JSON list of C-alpha atoms in Angstrom, two decimals:
[
{"chain": "A", "resi": 1, "resn": "VAL", "atom": "CA", "xyz": [-43.30, -1.33, -50.23]},
{"chain": "A", "resi": 2, "resn": "ASP", "atom": "CA", "xyz": [-43.30, -3.47, -47.11]},
{"chain": "A", "resi": 3, "resn": "PHE", "atom": "CA", "xyz": [-40.29, -4.06, -44.87]},
{"chain": "A", "resi": 4, "resn": "VAL", "atom": "CA", "xyz": [-40.35, -7.21, -42.72]},
{"chain": "A", "resi": 5, "resn": "PHE", "atom": "CA", "xyz": [-37.82, -7.41, -39.88]},
{"chain": "A", "resi": 6, "resn": "HIS", "atom": "CA", "xyz": [-37.20, -11.05, -38.94]},
{"chain": "A", "resi": 7, "resn": "GLN", "atom": "CA", "xyz": [-35.98, -12.31, -35.54]},
{"chain": "A", "resi": 8, "resn": "SER", "atom": "CA", "xyz": [-32.81, -13.62, -37.23]},
{"chain": "A", "resi": 9, "resn": "GLY", "atom": "CA", "xyz": [-31.81, -10.09, -38.19]},
{"chain": "A", "resi": 10, "resn": "ALA", "atom": "CA", "xyz": [-32.84, -10.51, -41.83]},
{"chain": "A", "resi": 11, "resn": "VAL", "atom": "CA", "xyz": [-34.75, -7.67, -43.45]},
{"chain": "A", "resi": 12, "resn": "GLU", "atom": "CA", "xyz": [-37.22, -8.68, -46.15]},
{"chain": "A", "resi": 13, "resn": "THR", "atom": "CA", "xyz": [-38.49, -6.20, -48.72]},
{"chain": "A", "resi": 14, "resn": "ARG", "atom": "CA", "xyz": [-41.77, -6.80, -50.52]},
{"chain": "A", "resi": 15, "resn": "ALA", "atom": "CA", "xyz": [-43.00, -4.66, -53.36]},
{"chain": "A", "resi": 16, "resn": "ILE", "atom": "CA", "xyz": [-46.14, -4.99, -55.43]},
{"chain": "A", "resi": 17, "resn": "SER", "atom": "CA", "xyz": [-47.26, -3.02, -58.41]},
{"chain": "A", "resi": 18, "resn": "THR", "atom": "CA", "xyz": [-50.77, -1.64, -58.52]},
{"chain": "A", "resi": 19, "resn": "GLY", "atom": "CA", "xyz": [-52.77, 0.24, -61.10]},
{"chain": "A", "resi": 20, "resn": "TYR", "atom": "CA", "xyz": [-53.98, -0.36, -64.61]},
{"chain": "A", "resi": 21, "resn": "ILE", "atom": "CA", "xyz": [-52.28, -2.34, -67.33]},
{"chain": "A", "resi": 22, "resn": "LEU", "atom": "CA", "xyz": [-50.86, -0.30, -70.19]},
{"chain": "A", "resi": 23, "resn": "SER", "atom": "CA", "xyz": [-52.00, -2.39, -73.13]},
{"chain": "A", "resi": 24, "resn": "THR", "atom": "CA", "xyz": [-51.79, -2.18, -76.90]},
{"chain": "A", "resi": 25, "resn": "PHE", "atom": "CA", "xyz": [-54.04, -3.29, -79.71]},
{"chain": "A", "resi": 26, "resn": "TYR", "atom": "CA", "xyz": [-53.74, -7.05, -80.29]},
{"chain": "A", "resi": 27, "resn": "SER", "atom": "CA", "xyz": [-52.64, -8.52, -83.61]},
{"chain": "A", "resi": 28, "resn": "ASP", "atom": "CA", "xyz": [-50.86, -11.76, -84.53]},
{"chain": "A", "resi": 29, "resn": "LYS", "atom": "CA", "xyz": [-47.62, -9.79, -85.02]},
{"chain": "A", "resi": 30, "resn": "GLU", "atom": "CA", "xyz": [-47.73, -8.83, -81.32]},
{"chain": "A", "resi": 31, "resn": "LYS", "atom": "CA", "xyz": [-47.57, -12.45, -80.00]},
{"chain": "A", "resi": 32, "resn": "PRO", "atom": "CA", "xyz": [-43.84, -12.37, -79.13]},
{"chain": "A", "resi": 33, "resn": "TYR", "atom": "CA", "xyz": [-44.33, -9.17, -77.09]},
{"chain": "A", "resi": 34, "resn": "GLY", "atom": "CA", "xyz": [-47.17, -10.10, -74.75]},
{"chain": "A", "resi": 35, "resn": "TYR", "atom": "CA", "xyz": [-50.33, -12.12, -74.17]},
{"chain": "A", "resi": 36, "resn": "ARG", "atom": "CA", "xyz": [-53.75, -11.67, -75.61]},
{"chain": "A", "resi": 37, "resn": "LEU", "atom": "CA", "xyz": [-56.02, -10.56, -72.77]},
{"chain": "A", "resi": 38, "resn": "ASP", "atom": "CA", "xyz": [-59.22, -9.93, -74.68]},
{"chain": "A", "resi": 39, "resn": "GLU", "atom": "CA", "xyz": [-60.47, -9.74, -78.26]},
{"chain": "A", "resi": 40, "resn": "ASN", "atom": "CA", "xyz": [-58.36, -6.70, -79.18]},
{"chain": "A", "resi": 41, "resn": "ILE", "atom": "CA", "xyz": [-56.15, -6.23, -76.14]},
{"chain": "A", "resi": 42, "resn": "ASN", "atom": "CA", "xyz": [-52.49, -7.25, -75.81]},
{"chain": "A", "resi": 43, "resn": "GLY", "atom": "CA", "xyz": [-50.89, -7.26, -72.34]},
{"chain": "A", "resi": 44, "resn": "ASN", "atom": "CA", "xyz": [-47.34, -6.18, -73.11]},
{"chain": "A", "resi": 45, "resn": "LEU", "atom": "CA", "xyz": [-44.21, -7.81, -71.74]},
{"chain": "A", "resi": 46, "resn": "HIS", "atom": "CA", "xyz": [-42.71, -5.38, -69.26]},
{"chain": "A", "resi": 47, "resn": "HIS", "atom": "CA", "xyz": [-40.54, -5.13, -66.15]},
{"chain": "A", "resi": 48, "resn": "HIS", "atom": "CA", "xyz": [-41.04, -3.82, -62.65]},
{"chain": "A", "resi": 49, "resn": "ILE", "atom": "CA", "xyz": [-37.79, -2.48, -61.30]},
{"chain": "A", "resi": 50, "resn": "PHE", "atom": "CA", "xyz": [-37.31, -1.28, -57.74]},
{"chain": "A", "resi": 51, "resn": "HIS", "atom": "CA", "xyz": [-34.13, 0.37, -56.52]},
{"chain": "A", "resi": 52, "resn": "PHE", "atom": "CA", "xyz": [-33.18, 0.70, -52.88]},
{"chain": "A", "resi": 53, "resn": "LYS", "atom": "CA", "xyz": [-30.26, 2.41, -51.25]},
{"chain": "A", "resi": 54, "resn": "ALA", "atom": "CA", "xyz": [-29.40, 1.58, -47.68]},
{"chain": "A", "resi": 55, "resn": "ASP", "atom": "CA", "xyz": [-26.80, 3.22, -45.46]},
{"chain": "A", "resi": 56, "resn": "LEU", "atom": "CA", "xyz": [-25.72, 0.37, -43.19]},
{"chain": "A", "resi": 57, "resn": "ASP", "atom": "CA", "xyz": [-23.03, 1.22, -40.68]},
{"chain": "A", "resi": 58, "resn": "ILE", "atom": "CA", "xyz": [-21.45, -1.10, -38.13]},
{"chain": "A", "resi": 59, "resn": "GLY", "atom": "CA", "xyz": [-20.09, 0.75, -35.11]},
{"chain": "A", "resi": 60, "resn": "GLY", "atom": "CA", "xyz": [-19.26, 3.88, -37.10]},
{"chain": "A", "resi": 61, "resn": "THR", "atom": "CA", "xyz": [-18.55, 4.73, -40.71]},
{"chain": "A", "resi": 62, "resn": "SER", "atom": "CA", "xyz": [-15.25, 2.84, -41.17]},
{"chain": "A", "resi": 63, "resn": "ASN", "atom": "CA", "xyz": [-16.91, -0.03, -42.97]},
{"chain": "A", "resi": 64, "resn": "ARG", "atom": "CA", "xyz": [-15.49, -2.26, -45.70]},
{"chain": "A", "resi": 65, "resn": "TYR", "atom": "CA", "xyz": [-17.21, -4.24, -48.44]},
{"chain": "A", "resi": 66, "resn": "GLU", "atom": "CA", "xyz": [-16.04, -7.65, -49.54]},
{"chain": "A", "resi": 67, "resn": "THR", "atom": "CA", "xyz": [-17.40, -10.68, -51.26]},
{"chain": "A", "resi": 68, "resn": "LEU", "atom": "CA", "xyz": [-16.89, -14.25, -50.19]},
{"chain": "A", "resi": 69, "resn": "GLU", "atom": "CA", "xyz": [-16.32, -16.13, -53.43]},
{"chain": "A", "resi": 70, "resn": "ILE", "atom": "CA", "xyz": [-17.70, -19.66, -53.13]},
{"chain": "A", "resi": 71, "resn": "THR", "atom": "CA", "xyz": [-15.37, -22.15, -54.81]},
{"chain": "A", "resi": 72, "resn": "GLU", "atom": "CA", "xyz": [-14.82, -25.87, -54.83]},
{"chain": "A", "resi": 73, "resn": "GLU", "atom": "CA", "xyz": [-11.65, -27.77, -54.18]},
{"chain": "A", "resi": 74, "resn": "VAL", "atom": "CA", "xyz": [-10.72, -31.42, -54.27]},
{"chain": "A", "resi": 75, "resn": "ALA", "atom": "CA", "xyz": [-9.50, -32.51, -50.84]},
{"chain": "A", "resi": 76, "resn": "LYS", "atom": "CA", "xyz": [-7.72, -35.71, -49.91]},
{"chain": "A", "resi": 77, "resn": "LEU", "atom": "CA", "xyz": [-9.60, -38.19, -47.76]},
{"chain": "A", "resi": 78, "resn": "THR", "atom": "CA", "xyz": [-6.67, -40.24, -46.54]},
{"chain": "A", "resi": 79, "resn": "GLN", "atom": "CA", "xyz": [-8.67, -41.64, -43.60]},
{"chain": "A", "resi": 80, "resn": "VAL", "atom": "CA", "xyz": [-10.59, -43.77, -46.11]},
{"chain": "A", "resi": 81, "resn": "ALA", "atom": "CA", "xyz": [-7.87, -44.65, -48.62]},
{"chain": "A", "resi": 82, "resn": "PRO", "atom": "CA", "xyz": [-4.52, -43.16, -49.69]},
{"chain": "A", "resi": 83, "resn": "ASP", "atom": "CA", "xyz": [-5.90, -41.89, -53.01]},
{"chain": "A", "resi": 84, "resn": "ALA", "atom": "CA", "xyz": [-9.48, -41.09, -51.90]},
{"chain": "A", "resi": 85, "resn": "THR", "atom": "CA", "xyz": [-10.75, -37.54, -52.50]},
{"chain": "A", "resi": 86, "resn": "TYR", "atom": "CA", "xyz": [-13.92, -35.56, -52.05]},
{"chain": "A", "resi": 87, "resn": "ASN", "atom": "CA", "xyz": [-15.20, -32.19, -53.24]},
{"chain": "A", "resi": 88, "resn": "GLN", "atom": "CA", "xyz": [-15.18, -29.53, -50.56]},
{"chain": "A", "resi": 89, "resn": "ILE", "atom": "CA", "xyz": [-16.73, -26.07, -50.90]},
{"chain": "A", "resi": 90, "resn": "ARG", "atom": "CA", "xyz": [-14.87, -23.11, -49.46]},
{"chain": "A", "resi": 91, "resn": "PHE", "atom": "CA", "xyz": [-14.96, -19.34, -49.55]},
{"chain": "A", "resi": 92, "resn": "ASP", "atom": "CA", "xyz": [-12.23, -16.92, -50.51]},
{"chain": "A", "resi": 93, "resn": "PRO", "atom": "CA", "xyz": [-12.58, -13.33, -49.23]},
{"chain": "A", "resi": 94, "resn": "ASN", "atom": "CA", "xyz": [-12.23, -10.61, -51.86]},
{"chain": "A", "resi": 95, "resn": "LEU", "atom": "CA", "xyz": [-11.95, -7.15, -50.27]},
{"chain": "A", "resi": 96, "resn": "LYS", "atom": "CA", "xyz": [-13.05, -4.36, -52.61]},
{"chain": "A", "resi": 97, "resn": "GLN", "atom": "CA", "xyz": [-10.57, -1.47, -52.65]},
{"chain": "A", "resi": 98, "resn": "THR", "atom": "CA", "xyz": [-12.46, 1.02, -54.84]},
{"chain": "A", "resi": 99, "resn": "GLU", "atom": "CA", "xyz": [-16.04, 1.71, -55.84]},
{"chain": "A", "resi": 100, "resn": "GLU", "atom": "CA", "xyz": [-15.20, 0.44, -59.31]},
{"chain": "A", "resi": 101, "resn": "ASP", "atom": "CA", "xyz": [-14.04, -2.86, -57.75]},
{"chain": "A", "resi": 102, "resn": "ALA", "atom": "CA", "xyz": [-17.37, -3.05, -55.90]},
{"chain": "A", "resi": 103, "resn": "VAL", "atom": "CA", "xyz": [-19.52, -2.92, -59.03]},
{"chain": "A", "resi": 104, "resn": "PHE", "atom": "CA", "xyz": [-21.46, -6.16, -59.03]},
{"chain": "A", "resi": 105, "resn": "HIS", "atom": "CA", "xyz": [-22.06, -8.17, -62.19]},
{"chain": "A", "resi": 106, "resn": "TYR", "atom": "CA", "xyz": [-24.51, -10.92, -61.29]},
{"chain": "A", "resi": 107, "resn": "ASN", "atom": "CA", "xyz": [-23.59, -14.43, -62.37]},
{"chain": "A", "resi": 108, "resn": "PHE", "atom": "CA", "xyz": [-25.77, -17.36, -61.25]},
{"chain": "A", "resi": 109, "resn": "SER", "atom": "CA", "xyz": [-23.01, -19.90, -61.88]},
{"chain": "A", "resi": 110, "resn": "LEU", "atom": "CA", "xyz": [-20.53, -18.17, -59.53]},
{"chain": "A", "resi": 111, "resn": "PRO", "atom": "CA", "xyz": [-22.20, -17.83, -56.11]},
{"chain": "A", "resi": 112, "resn": "LYS", "atom": "CA", "xyz": [-20.88, -15.38, -53.55]},
{"chain": "A", "resi": 113, "resn": "TYR", "atom": "CA", "xyz": [-21.83, -13.70, -50.30]},
{"chain": "A", "resi": 114, "resn": "HIS", "atom": "CA", "xyz": [-21.80, -9.92, -49.95]},
{"chain": "A", "resi": 115, "resn": "ILE", "atom": "CA", "xyz": [-20.33, -8.80, -46.63]},
{"chain": "A", "resi": 116, "resn": "VAL", "atom": "CA", "xyz": [-20.04, -5.39, -44.98]},
{"chain": "A", "resi": 117, "resn": "HIS", "atom": "CA", "xyz": [-17.72, -5.33, -41.98]},
{"chain": "A", "resi": 118, "resn": "ASN", "atom": "CA", "xyz": [-15.82, -3.03, -39.64]},
{"chain": "A", "resi": 119, "resn": "ASP", "atom": "CA", "xyz": [-12.26, -4.11, -38.85]},
{"chain": "A", "resi": 120, "resn": "MET", "atom": "CA", "xyz": [-12.22, -1.79, -35.82]},
{"chain": "A", "resi": 121, "resn": "LYS", "atom": "CA", "xyz": [-15.18, -3.54, -34.13]},
{"chain": "A", "resi": 122, "resn": "LYS", "atom": "CA", "xyz": [-14.55, -7.20, -33.31]},
{"chain": "A", "resi": 123, "resn": "THR", "atom": "CA", "xyz": [-16.45, -10.02, -31.64]},
{"chain": "A", "resi": 124, "resn": "LYS", "atom": "CA", "xyz": [-15.05, -11.78, -28.58]},
{"chain": "A", "resi": 125, "resn": "TYR", "atom": "CA", "xyz": [-13.50, -14.28, -31.05]},
{"chain": "A", "resi": 126, "resn": "ASP", "atom": "CA", "xyz": [-11.54, -11.45, -32.77]},
{"chain": "A", "resi": 127, "resn": "VAL", "atom": "CA", "xyz": [-13.72, -11.59, -35.89]},
{"chain": "A", "resi": 128, "resn": "PRO", "atom": "CA", "xyz": [-14.79, -8.25, -37.44]},
{"chain": "A", "resi": 129, "resn": "ARG", "atom": "CA", "xyz": [-18.42, -7.36, -36.79]},
{"chain": "A", "resi": 130, "resn": "ALA", "atom": "CA", "xyz": [-20.27, -7.77, -40.07]},
{"chain": "A", "resi": 131, "resn": "PHE", "atom": "CA", "xyz": [-23.52, -8.43, -41.82]},
{"chain": "A", "resi": 132, "resn": "ARG", "atom": "CA", "xyz": [-24.34, -10.25, -45.01]},
{"chain": "A", "resi": 133, "resn": "ILE", "atom": "CA", "xyz": [-26.42, -8.52, -47.65]}
]
């Protein structure tokens, strides 16, 4: 596992799998489950799963987790015409109150940002110090 720390503050994680393939004997019935690699060898369909746990604190341990739900709204564009509209994206904060609320079910069609912040530590603009996961 490689960790790359970028100048922007982003942390990149790279993981590669090494070793030998765990294959099975090839037959026509095995086609949906892998690819033929040699005369009698089937490379099986499989997954590589990596789990990471990070303890990320901002100015102490009084941190909160929220998501910024990305939504779309139709806004009036009265500068152009009285009935003109355009689609505007926006975010709606959703503070998680319990660990059960924080369980994440990934959905590609509903984008969101994951934010960890500390209400007790603010920027000079009175915004809580935070980072996006």
